[in-house]
Every structure is written in C-alpha cells, then in structure tokens.
Coordinates of C-alpha atoms in Angstrom, one line a residue:
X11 CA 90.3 89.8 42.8
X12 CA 87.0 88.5 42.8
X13 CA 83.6 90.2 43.8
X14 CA 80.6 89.3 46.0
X15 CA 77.9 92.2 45.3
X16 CA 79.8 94.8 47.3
X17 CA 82.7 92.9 48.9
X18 CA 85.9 91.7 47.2
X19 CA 87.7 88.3 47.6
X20 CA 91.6 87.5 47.2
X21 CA 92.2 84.5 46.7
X22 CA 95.5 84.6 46.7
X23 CA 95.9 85.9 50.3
X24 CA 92.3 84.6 51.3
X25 CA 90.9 87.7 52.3
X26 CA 87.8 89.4 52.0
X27 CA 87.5 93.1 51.7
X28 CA 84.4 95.8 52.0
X29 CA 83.9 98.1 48.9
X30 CA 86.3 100.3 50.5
X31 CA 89.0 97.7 50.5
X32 CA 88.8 97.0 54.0
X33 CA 89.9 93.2 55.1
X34 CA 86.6 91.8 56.8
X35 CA 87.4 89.4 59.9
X36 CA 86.7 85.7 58.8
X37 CA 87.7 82.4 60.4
X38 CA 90.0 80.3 58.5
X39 CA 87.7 77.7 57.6
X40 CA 84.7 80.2 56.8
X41 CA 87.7 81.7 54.0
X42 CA 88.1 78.8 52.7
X43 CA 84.3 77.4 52.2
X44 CA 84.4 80.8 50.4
X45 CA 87.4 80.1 48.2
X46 CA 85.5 77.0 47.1
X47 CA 82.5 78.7 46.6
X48 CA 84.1 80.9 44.5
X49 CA 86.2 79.2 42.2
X50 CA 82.7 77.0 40.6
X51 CA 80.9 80.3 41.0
X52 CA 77.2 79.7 39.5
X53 CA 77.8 75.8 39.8
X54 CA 76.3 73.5 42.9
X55 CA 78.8 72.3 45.5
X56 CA 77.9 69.5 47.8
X57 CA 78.1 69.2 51.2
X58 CA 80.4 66.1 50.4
X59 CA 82.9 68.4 48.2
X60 CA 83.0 71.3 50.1
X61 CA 83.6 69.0 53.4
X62 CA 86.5 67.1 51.4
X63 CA 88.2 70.7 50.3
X64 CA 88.1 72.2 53.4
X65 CA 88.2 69.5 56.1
X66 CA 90.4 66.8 54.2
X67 CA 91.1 63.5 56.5
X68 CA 89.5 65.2 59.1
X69 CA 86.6 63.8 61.3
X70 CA 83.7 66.9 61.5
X71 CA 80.1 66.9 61.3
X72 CA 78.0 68.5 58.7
X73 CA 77.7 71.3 61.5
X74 CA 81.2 72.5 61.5
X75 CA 80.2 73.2 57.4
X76 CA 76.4 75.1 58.7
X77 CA 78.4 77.3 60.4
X78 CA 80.8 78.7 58.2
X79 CA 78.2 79.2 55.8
X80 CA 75.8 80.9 58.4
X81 CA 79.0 83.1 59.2
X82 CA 79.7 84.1 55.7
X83 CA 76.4 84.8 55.3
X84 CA 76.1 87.0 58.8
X85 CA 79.7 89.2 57.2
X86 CA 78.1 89.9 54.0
X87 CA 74.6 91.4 55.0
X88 CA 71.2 91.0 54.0
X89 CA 71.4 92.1 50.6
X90 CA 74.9 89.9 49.5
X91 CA 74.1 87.1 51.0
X92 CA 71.5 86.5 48.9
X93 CA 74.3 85.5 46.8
X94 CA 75.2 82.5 48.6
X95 CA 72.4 80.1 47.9
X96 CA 71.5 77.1 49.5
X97 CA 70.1 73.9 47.2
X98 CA 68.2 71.6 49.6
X99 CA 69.7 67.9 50.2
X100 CA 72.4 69.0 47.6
X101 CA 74.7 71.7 48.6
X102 CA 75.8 75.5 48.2
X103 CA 75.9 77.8 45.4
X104 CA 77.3 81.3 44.9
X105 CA 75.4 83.3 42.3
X106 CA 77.3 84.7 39.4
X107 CA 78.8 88.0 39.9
X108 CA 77.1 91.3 40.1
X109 CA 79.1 94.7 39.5
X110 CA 78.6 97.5 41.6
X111 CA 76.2 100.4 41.0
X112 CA 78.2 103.4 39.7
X113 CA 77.3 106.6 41.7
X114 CA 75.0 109.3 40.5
X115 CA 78.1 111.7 39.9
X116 CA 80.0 109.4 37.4
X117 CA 76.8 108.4 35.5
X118 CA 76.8 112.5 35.2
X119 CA 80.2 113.1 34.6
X120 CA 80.3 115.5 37.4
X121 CA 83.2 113.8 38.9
X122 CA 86.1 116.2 38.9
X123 CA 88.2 116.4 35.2
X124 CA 85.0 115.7 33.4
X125 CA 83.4 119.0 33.1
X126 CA 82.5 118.8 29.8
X127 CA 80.7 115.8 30.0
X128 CA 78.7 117.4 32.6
X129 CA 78.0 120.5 30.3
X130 CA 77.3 118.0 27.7
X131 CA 75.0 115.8 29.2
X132 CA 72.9 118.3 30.7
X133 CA 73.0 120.1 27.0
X134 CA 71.4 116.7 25.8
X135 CA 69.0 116.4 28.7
X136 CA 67.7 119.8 27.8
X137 CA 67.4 119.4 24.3
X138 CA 65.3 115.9 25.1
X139 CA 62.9 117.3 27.6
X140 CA 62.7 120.5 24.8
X141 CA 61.7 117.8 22.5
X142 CA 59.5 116.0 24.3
X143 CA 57.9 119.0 25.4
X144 CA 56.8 120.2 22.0
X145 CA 56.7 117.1 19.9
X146 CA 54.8 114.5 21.6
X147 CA 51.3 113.8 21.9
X148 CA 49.5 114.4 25.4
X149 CA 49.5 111.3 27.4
X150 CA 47.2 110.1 29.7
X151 CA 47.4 110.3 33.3
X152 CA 49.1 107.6 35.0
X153 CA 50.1 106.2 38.3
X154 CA 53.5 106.9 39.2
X155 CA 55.5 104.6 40.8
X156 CA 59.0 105.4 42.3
X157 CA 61.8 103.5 43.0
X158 CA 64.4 105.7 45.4
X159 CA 67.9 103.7 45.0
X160 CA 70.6 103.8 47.6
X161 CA 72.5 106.8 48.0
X162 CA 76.3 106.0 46.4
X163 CA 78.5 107.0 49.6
X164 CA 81.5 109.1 47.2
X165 CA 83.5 110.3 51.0
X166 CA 85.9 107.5 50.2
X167 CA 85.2 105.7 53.9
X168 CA 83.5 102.8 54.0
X169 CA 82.1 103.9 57.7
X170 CA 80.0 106.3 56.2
X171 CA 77.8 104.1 54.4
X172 CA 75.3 104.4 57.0
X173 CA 74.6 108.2 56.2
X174 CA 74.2 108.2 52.5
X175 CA 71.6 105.2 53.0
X176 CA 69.9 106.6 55.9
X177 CA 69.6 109.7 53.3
X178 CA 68.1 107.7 51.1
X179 CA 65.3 105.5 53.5
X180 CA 64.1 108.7 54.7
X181 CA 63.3 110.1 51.2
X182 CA 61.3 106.7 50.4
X183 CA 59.7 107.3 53.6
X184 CA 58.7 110.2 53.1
X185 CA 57.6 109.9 49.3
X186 CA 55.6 106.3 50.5
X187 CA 53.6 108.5 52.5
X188 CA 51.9 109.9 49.4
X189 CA 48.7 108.9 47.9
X190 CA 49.1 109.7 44.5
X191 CA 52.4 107.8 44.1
X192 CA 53.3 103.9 44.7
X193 CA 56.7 104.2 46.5
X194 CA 58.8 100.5 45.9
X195 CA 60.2 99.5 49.2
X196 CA 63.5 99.3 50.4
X197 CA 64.1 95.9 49.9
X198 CA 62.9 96.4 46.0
X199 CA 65.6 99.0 45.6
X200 CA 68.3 98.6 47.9
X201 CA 70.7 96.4 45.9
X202 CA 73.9 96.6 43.6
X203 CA 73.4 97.8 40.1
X204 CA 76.0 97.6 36.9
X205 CA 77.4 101.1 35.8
X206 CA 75.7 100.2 32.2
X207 CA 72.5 99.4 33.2
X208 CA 70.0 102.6 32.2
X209 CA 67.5 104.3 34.1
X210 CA 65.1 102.5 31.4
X211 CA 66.6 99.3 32.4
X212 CA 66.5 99.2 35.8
X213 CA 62.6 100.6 35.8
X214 CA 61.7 98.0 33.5
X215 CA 62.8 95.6 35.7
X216 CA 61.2 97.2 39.0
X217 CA 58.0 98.0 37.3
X218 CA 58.5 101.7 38.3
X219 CA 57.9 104.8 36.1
X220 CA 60.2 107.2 37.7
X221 CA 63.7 106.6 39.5
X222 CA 65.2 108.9 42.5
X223 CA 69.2 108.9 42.5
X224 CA 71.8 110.5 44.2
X225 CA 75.2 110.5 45.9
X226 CA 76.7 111.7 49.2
X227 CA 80.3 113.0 50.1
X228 CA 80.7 113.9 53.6
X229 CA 83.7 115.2 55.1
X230 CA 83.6 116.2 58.3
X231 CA 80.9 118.9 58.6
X232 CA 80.9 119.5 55.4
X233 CA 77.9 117.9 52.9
X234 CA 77.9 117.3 49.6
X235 CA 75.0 116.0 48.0
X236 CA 73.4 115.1 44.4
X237 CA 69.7 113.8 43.5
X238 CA 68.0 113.4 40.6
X239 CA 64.3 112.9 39.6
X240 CA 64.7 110.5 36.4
X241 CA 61.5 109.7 33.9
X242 CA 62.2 106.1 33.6
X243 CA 60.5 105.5 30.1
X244 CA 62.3 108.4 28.7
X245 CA 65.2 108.9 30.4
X246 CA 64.8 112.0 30.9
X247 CA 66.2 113.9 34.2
X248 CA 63.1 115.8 35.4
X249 CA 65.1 117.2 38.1
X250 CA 68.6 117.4 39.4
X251 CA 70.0 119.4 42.2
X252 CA 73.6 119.6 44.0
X253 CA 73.7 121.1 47.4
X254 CA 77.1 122.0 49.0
X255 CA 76.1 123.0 52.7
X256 CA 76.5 122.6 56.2
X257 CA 75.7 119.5 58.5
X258 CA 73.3 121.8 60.2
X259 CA 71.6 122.7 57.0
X260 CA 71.0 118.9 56.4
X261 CA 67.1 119.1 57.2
X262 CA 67.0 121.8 55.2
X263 CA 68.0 119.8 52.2
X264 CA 65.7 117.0 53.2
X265 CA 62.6 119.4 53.0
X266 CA 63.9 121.0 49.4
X267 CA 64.6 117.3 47.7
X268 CA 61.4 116.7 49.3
X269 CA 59.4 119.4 48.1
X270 CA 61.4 119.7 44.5
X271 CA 60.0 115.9 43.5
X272 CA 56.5 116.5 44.2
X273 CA 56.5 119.5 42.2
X274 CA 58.7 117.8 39.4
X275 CA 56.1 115.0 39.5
X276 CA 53.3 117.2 39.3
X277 CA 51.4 115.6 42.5
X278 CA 48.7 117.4 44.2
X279 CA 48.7 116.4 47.6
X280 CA 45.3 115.6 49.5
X281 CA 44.3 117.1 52.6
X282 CA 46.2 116.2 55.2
X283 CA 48.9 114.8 53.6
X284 CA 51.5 118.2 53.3
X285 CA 51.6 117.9 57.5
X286 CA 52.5 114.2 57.1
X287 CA 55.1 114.6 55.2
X288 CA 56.9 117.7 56.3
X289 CA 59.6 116.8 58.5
X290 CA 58.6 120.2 61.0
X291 CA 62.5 118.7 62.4
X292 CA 62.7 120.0 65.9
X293 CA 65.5 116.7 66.4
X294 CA 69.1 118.5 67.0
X295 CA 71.3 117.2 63.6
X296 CA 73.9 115.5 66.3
X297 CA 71.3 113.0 67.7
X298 CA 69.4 112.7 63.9
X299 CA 73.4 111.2 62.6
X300 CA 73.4 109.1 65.7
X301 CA 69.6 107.5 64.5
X302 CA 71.5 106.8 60.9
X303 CA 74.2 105.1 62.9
X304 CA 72.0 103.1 64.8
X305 CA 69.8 102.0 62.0
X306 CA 72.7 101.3 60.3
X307 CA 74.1 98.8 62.6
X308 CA 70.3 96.9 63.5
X309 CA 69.5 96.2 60.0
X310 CA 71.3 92.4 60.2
X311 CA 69.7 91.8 63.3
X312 CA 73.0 90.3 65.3
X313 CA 73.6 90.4 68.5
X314 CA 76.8 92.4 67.7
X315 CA 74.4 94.8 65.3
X316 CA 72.2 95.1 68.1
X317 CA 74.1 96.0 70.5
X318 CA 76.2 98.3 68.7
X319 CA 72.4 100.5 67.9
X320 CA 71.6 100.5 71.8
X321 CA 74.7 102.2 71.9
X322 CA 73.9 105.0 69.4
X323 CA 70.3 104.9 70.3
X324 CA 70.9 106.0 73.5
X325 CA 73.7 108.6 72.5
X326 CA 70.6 110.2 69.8
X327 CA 68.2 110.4 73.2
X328 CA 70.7 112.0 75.5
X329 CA 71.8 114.4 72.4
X330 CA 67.8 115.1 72.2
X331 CA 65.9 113.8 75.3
X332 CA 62.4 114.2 73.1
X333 CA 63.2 112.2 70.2
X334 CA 60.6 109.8 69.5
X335 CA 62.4 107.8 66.6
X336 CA 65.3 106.8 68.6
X337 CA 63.1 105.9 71.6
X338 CA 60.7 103.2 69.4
X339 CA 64.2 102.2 67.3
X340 CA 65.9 101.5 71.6
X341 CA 62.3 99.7 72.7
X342 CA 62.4 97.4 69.5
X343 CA 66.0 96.8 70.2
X344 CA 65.7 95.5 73.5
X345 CA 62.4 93.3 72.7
X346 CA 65.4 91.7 70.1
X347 CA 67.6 91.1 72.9
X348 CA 65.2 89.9 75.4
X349 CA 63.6 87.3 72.3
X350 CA 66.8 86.0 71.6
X351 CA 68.5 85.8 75.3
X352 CA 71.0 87.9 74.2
X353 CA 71.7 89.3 77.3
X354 CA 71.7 87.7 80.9
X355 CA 68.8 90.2 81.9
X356 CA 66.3 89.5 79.5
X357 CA 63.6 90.2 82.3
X358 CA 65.1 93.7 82.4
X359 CA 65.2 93.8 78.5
X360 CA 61.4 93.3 78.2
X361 CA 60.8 95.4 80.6
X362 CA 62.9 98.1 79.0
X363 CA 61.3 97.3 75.5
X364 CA 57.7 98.0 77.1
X365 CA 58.6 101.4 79.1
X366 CA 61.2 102.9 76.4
X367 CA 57.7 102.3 73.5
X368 CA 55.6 103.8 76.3
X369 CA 58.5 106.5 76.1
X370 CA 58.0 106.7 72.8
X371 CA 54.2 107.4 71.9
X372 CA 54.0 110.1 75.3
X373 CA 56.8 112.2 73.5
X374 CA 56.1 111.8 70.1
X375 CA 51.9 111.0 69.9
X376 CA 51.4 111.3 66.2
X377 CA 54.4 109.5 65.2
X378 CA 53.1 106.4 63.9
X379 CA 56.3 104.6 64.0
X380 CA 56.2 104.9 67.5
X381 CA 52.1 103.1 68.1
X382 CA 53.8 100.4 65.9
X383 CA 56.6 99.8 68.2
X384 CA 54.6 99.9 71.1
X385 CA 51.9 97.6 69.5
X386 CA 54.4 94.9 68.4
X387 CA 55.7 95.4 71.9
X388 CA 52.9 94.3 73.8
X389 CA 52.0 91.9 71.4
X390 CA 55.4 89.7 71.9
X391 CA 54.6 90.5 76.0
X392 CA 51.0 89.5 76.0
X393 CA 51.4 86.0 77.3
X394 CA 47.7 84.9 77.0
X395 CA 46.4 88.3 78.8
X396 CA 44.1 89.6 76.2
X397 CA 44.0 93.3 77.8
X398 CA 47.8 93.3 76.4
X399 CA 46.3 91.8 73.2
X400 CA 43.7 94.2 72.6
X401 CA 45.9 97.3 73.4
X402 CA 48.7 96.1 70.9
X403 CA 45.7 96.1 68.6
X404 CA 45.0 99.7 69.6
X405 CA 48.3 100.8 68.7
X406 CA 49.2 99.2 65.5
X407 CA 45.2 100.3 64.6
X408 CA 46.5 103.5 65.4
X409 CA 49.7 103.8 63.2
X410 CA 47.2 103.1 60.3
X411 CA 44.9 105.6 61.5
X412 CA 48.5 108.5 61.2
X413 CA 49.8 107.1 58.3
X414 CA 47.1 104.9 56.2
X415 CA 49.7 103.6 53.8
X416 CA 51.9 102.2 56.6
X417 CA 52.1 98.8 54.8
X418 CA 54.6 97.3 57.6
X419 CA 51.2 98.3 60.1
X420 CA 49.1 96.0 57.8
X421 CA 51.6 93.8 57.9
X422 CA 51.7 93.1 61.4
X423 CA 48.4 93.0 62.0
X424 CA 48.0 90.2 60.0
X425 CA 50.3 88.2 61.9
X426 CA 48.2 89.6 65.4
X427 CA 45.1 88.3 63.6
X428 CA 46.0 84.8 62.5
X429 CA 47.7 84.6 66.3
X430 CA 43.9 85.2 67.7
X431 CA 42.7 82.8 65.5
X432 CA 40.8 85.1 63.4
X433 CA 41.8 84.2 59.6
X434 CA 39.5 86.2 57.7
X435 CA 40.7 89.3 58.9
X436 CA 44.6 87.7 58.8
X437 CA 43.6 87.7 55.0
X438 CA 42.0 90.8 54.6
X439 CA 45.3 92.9 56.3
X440 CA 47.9 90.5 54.6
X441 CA 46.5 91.4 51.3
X442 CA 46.4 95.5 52.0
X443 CA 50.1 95.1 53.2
X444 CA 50.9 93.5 49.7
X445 CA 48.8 95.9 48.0
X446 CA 50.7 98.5 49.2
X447 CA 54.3 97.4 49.1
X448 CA 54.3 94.7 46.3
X449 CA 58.2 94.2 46.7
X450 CA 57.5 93.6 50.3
X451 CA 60.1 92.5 52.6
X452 CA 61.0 89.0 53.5
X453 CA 59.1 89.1 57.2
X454 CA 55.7 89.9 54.8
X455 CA 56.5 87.3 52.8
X456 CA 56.9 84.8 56.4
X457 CA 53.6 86.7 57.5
X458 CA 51.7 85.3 54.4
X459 CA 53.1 81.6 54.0
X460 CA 52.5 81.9 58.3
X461 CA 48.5 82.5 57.4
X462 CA 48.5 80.0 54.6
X463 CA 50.2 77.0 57.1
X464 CA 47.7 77.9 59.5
X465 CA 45.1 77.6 56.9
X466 CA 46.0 73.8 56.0
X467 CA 47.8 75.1 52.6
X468 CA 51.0 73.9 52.8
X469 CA 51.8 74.4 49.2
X470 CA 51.9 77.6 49.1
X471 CA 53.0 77.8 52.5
X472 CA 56.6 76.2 51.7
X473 CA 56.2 78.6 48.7
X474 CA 56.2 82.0 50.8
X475 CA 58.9 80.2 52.9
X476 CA 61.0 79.3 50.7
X477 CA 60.8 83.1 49.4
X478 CA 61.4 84.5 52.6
X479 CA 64.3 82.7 53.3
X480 CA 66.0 83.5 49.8
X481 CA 65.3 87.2 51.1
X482 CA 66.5 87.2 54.2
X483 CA 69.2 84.0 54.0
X484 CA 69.7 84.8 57.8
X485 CA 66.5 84.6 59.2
X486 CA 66.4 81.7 61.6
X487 CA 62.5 82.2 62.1
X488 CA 62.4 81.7 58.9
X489 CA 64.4 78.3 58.3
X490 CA 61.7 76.9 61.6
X491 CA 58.8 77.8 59.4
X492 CA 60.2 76.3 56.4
X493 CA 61.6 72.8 58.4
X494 CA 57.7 73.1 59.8
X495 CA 55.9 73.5 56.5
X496 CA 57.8 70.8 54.8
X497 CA 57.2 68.1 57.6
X498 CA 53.8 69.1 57.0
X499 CA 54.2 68.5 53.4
X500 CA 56.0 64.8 53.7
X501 CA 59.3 66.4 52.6
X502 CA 61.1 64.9 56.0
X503 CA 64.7 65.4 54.2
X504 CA 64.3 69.2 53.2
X505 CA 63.0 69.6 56.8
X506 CA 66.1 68.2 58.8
X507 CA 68.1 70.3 56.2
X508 CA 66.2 73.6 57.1
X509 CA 66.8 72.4 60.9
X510 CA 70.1 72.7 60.3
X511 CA 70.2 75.8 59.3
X512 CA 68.5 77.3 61.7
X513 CA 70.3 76.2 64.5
X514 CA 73.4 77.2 63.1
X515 CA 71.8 80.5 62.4
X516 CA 70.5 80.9 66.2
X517 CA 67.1 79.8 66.2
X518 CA 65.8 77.8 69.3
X519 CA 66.2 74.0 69.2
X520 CA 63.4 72.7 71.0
X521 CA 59.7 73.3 70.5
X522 CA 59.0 74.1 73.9
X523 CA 61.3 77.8 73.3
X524 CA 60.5 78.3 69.5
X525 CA 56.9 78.4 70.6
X526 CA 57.8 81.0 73.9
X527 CA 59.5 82.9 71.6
X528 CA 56.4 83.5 69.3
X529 CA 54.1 84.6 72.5
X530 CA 51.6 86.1 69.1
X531 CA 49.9 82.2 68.7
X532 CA 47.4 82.3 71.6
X533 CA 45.2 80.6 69.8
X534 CA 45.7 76.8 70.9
X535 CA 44.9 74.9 67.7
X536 CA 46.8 77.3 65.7
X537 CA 49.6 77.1 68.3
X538 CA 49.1 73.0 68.2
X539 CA 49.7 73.3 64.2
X540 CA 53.2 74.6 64.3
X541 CA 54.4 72.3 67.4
X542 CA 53.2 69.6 65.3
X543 CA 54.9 71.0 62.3
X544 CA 58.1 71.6 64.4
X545 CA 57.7 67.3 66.1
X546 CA 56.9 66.3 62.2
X547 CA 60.6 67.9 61.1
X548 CA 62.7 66.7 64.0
X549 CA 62.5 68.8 66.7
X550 CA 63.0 68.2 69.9
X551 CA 60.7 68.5 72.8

C-alpha cells in the first residue's frame, strides 16, 4: 500500500482509496498512469514511457495521456495534487511520499487506553510553562503570527471531513480579522503533516510564532472537540480545551475557542474589532452544517463540486431564509456555472449569480463577504458598461471598508484595476493583498504574474505563473496564462505544452471564448496583449 498525501494506492488490485479506506472511482487507464507514477516515485517519466506502459501497440495521441493526468489530478484535490508534478517538454513526476498529520488527540495521548500519557504530558506542560514563567528573562513584544492547521476529523467517516475543516476556516477567519495578529492563510496551513514533526518544526517552517490545533469527532448530534493554543518556539501549550456538547451548542464553542485564544495571546483588541469578530450567530445550526457541506464540495471548483454546493446552498437558505453566507457562497456558484457553460442556461445562471449577490448584501449589509461577492459579480457581468464597473468597485471598496484586512478584497481589486487599465493602482492593491496574506493563494499569485504580463515583464510573469499553477495543478486559467506568457517569452515548446493542459483541464480553446470569459480586460491594449499572447502559443482564433 502506497500513499499519495491523504489517499492510498494498491497496486496490487489497482485501486485508490481515501484516508478512510474508501475505493475512489478511477478509469482504467487513469489507474494505471498512476501505477507508473508510482512505482519511480520522485523520478521523471516521459510522455514517451508512460504512453508505452500504458497504451502498448496502441495508436493514441498525447491527449488520451493529458487526460488521465488532468483526472487524477481532479480525484485527489487541490492540496494532493500538488503531488503530481508536471516537467515541461519532459514528462510527469509524483513527489516523494508525505505521511499524514497525526490528530491533536494522539499527539496528546488522550486517545482512549492512554490516560497516563495524557496526565503525563499535561504534568510536563505545566511544569515548562512553571519554568518559563519564573526563570526567563522578559522578552520583548513581538508580532504574533498564527498558523490554524486543519482540524483532524477522529468520527471514523471520511464524509465528515467537511465539518472538522469548516471548523477549522472559520477560526482562521475569525482570528485573520485581528489587527494585532498575522493569521497564515489557508492555503499556508491546510496540508498533510508527519506525526513526528513538532509544533517547533512545523512553525519554523511557516514562519509562524504560535500554532492552533485541534480534532473533531462527531457522531450524530453529539460533538466532541479538542483545540490547543501552542507557543511554537517553546512548545509550550498555552491553552487546551475539550468540549463534549451538543450540535446546538456548536456556536457556543466557536465564541469560547474564540475568545480563550485572544486572551491566551494576550491581544488587546482595537475599537471596533470585538463586534467584527463576534459571531452574534442568529444562523439556525441545521442550515450553518449545510454552509460546511457546501463549501466542502466548491473548493475543487468541478462541475460535479459545484453542483453538488448549489444543492446544499440552497438546502442552508430554505433551513434559514436570512442567511447571508449561503446566499454570496449560491451567487458565486452560479457565476462558475454560467463562466464555464456548465449548464444549458447560462443566461439564467448569470442572472441568478447577479440577483442571489443582490440577495445577499440586502439581508446581510455588513457582511463583507457578501459586497465581495456582489462586486466580483458585476465585475465578470460588466461587458464594457462602466456603471457595472464602477459599482463592482463600490462593493469590493466596501468589503475593505467592513473588514480592512480582507486580503482576498485587495486581491481582487487588483485584478479590477489592471482590467481598467490603471497599473499603478493594480500595484499598489496587489502588494496590500500580499502584505497581508504572504502565503497567498494560487489566484493571488495569477493576479500578480497577470499585472506583471500586462506590464511587458514577462519574466516574472512566467515566474508567478508557473507558481500558481504548482498551487493550484487544476487551474485551467492558469495553464492559458502560462501558454500566454511563455509565447511572449519565445518559449513556443513550453507554451503548446501548457495548451495542452489546459484543454484537457477545461479551459476554452479558442481566443475568441478565453477572452469572453475574462469580461475584467476592458481595456483594449491590455485586452490586445493577452490575445496576442494566446495567437503567439497556438491558439486558435
């Protein structure tokens, strides 16, 4: 048995398994690309020897191969398919093995027969902060930065996964929101981990001074949840709480972690910023575990993944007709559909998109998830009208205004910016985003190298590309920038490559639809830059 970040391969059935050991659905040929893969893990494969292994004295194209990988990669998620790496004009490689994160209960020893390493690892943690307390010097204030890790799902059922993560986003939302503290985002946080590694360890490698952990076993209404506050350059558990409650008592839970890290961390929070945080939870619990779900199911961006969250998003609004999260989550979903044709309405879809973000900002007006939902909603609808432009402007402006460390806001904006020709200010905004969430996402990363193609540097555009890509494997945005910046840069080969990818990812195949699907670049010589980028790699009209 082999593993792949959280999945499991048997080769000697050919099936791949979740981390609950359930068999993932595969085609036959995607198996055995896999298989390949697998056995030269951390070496190169060529397109040549992986064609000859798996398609022997057979007549395919170099397609067929594209889309097994783009499958595998689609099956194992954002964060594992990082694993699967592709070496331009050269082949595939799968990354050395990764073992899992052990869960915040077994690092503890509070899993059941190991009481006493529970009493005694608490004894010891006691003794050290006693220690620390009284024998070291004062040390000078310093910014705290905090890394939140996934919540280890302990209920034994793999389709709970989406709760015990959801757990953990909203903490790091929450905490993010905070002046004092630099929060690391998800995307910094949210991957596997060896049992051995330390708290020490892992911070080092983050850059972060203090480490949030926990675990969650749910079982039917019952919760059972453990978090701990860690002091990364010690060790030291600053805090550590176990709550066995109700479902219904889960917001409750939310505000005490909440609260209990602030005051473990000794923040003073400014004006303003105790009402921003408090969750004030009016949302019924049924339609809040319905949110999770859906979240859950978006985060690949599929069509299957998609459609799945309209399902649950619209299940948390009829549970709770006023909730203003699972409106903006339902707009953005449908302004996915309509971009990518996924369904024969897409008319109807961006219509939806536009009235369901409308929806969203009239129910809940200081939520500043909802402005900027509705802002990158009528930015993707403006199509040229600059009314449409300037009110998406408006309403991202205004999600900084509610929550001025809304990075993603910054983010955007940038990309809003460049798209109105306006580069300074594309700059100015890309930079704050950054500044903000310095593990940023890959779509930041796209944002910057999108500013810096525009700009004429192509160096570091491919650069920001390239690092986008390896973020998000499954992007097909992504791949169009890339084929686009290396045309630009005379790298023809790397750019049919890229093209390849992206097709078999789902990305448009003509210029004409990659540019109406990017309705942002109203500015025509900006606009002009990436067709030509797009003609330059192979494109067709």
């Amino acid at each position: 048995m082999q593993s792949i970040g959280s999945f499991t391969f048997d080769a000697d059935i050919g099936e791949l398994r979740d981390n609950f050991g359930k068999p993932v659905r595969l085609r036959a040929q995607s198996l055995q690309v896999l298989s390949v893969l697998l056995s030269r893990r951390g070496e190169m494969v060529s397109k040549s020897e992986l064609m000859e292994a798996v398609w022997p004295e057979t007549h395919v194209t170099d397609d067929s191969l594209v889309q097994c990988i783009s499958e595998i990669r689609k099956v194992l998620g954002p964060a594992n398919s990082r694993l699967l790496k592709t070496i331009p004009k050269k082949g595939y490689m799968l990354a050395p093995a990764e073992l899992r994160r052990a869960s915040l209960e077994e690092r503890l020893g509070m899993l059941p027969g190991k009481p006493w390493v529970a009493v005694l690892t608490l004894a010891l943690a006691v003794l050290f902060l006693w220690a620390t307390w009284f024998l070291s010097e004062p040390v000078s204030r310093q910014v705290k930065t905090v890394a939140v890790l996934p919540f280890v799902n302990m209920s034994g059922d793999g389709e709970q996964d989406y709760f015990s993560t959801g757990l953990a986003e909203d903490l790091l939302t929450d905490l993010s929101k905070i002046n004092a503290l630099t929060v690391l985002s998800r995307s910094a946080t949210f991957h596997s981990r060896s049992p051995e590694e330390s708290a020490k360890d892992m911070a080092t490698s983050l850059g972060a001074s203090h480490l949030v952990d926990g675990s969650v076993r749910r079982e039917g209404d019952r919760l059972r949840i453990s978090v701990q506050l860690v002091d990364a350059q010690t060790g030291a558990s600053l805090w550590a709480e176990r709550y066995d409650r109700e479902l219904g008592d889960l917001f409750v839970i939310q505000d005490d972690v909440r609260s209990q890290i602030i005051t473990a961390l000794a923040v003073r929070l400014v004006p303003g910023e105790a009402d921003r945080i408090a969750s004030g939870n009016t949302v019924k619990v049924s339609a809040y575990d319905l949110l999770l779900k859906g979240r859950h199911e978006e985060t690949a961006l599929t069509r299957e993944g998609v459609t799945r969250a309209i399902s649950f998003y619209k299940q948390a609004i009829a549970a709770d007709p006023e909730y203003g999260d699972a409106y903006a989550r339902l707009a953005n979903m449908y302004d996915f559909a309509a971009r990518f044709g996924w369904n024969d309405a897409g008319v109807i879809d961006r219509k939806l998109a536009l009235t369901t973000a409308e929806t969203a900002v009239r129910v809940a007006p200081q939520n500043p998830f909802a402005h900027w939902t509705l802002g990158r909603i009528l930015a993707r609808q403006q199509d040229g009208d600059p009314e449409m432009l300037s009110r998406a402007l408006g309403s991202v402006s205004r999600a900084i205004e509610l929550d001025p460390k809304n990075a993603d806001a910054y983010a955007f904006i940038s990309l809003l910016h460049i798209g109105s020709g306006r580069p300074a200010e594309a700059k100015r905004t890309i930079e704050t985003a950054f500044r903000l969430n310095p593990e940023a996402p890959s779509w930041y990363v796209q944002n910057r190298g999108i500013i810096s193609f525009m700009d004429g540097d192509m160096t570091a555009a491919v650069s920001d590309f390239e690092r986008a890509a390896e973020k998000n494997p499954t992007a097909s945005f992504t791949r169009l920038w890339l084929a686009a910046a290396y045309a630009q840069a005379d790298r023809g080969e790397d750019a049919e490559w890229q093209l390849e990818e992206a097709a078999a990812l789902g990305a448009p195949t003509t210029i004409r639809d990659a540019i109406s699907t990017n309705p942002i670049f109203q500015d025509a010589g900006y606009r002009s830059k990436y067709e030509e980028g797009l003609r330059r790699a192979g494109l067709a009209e």
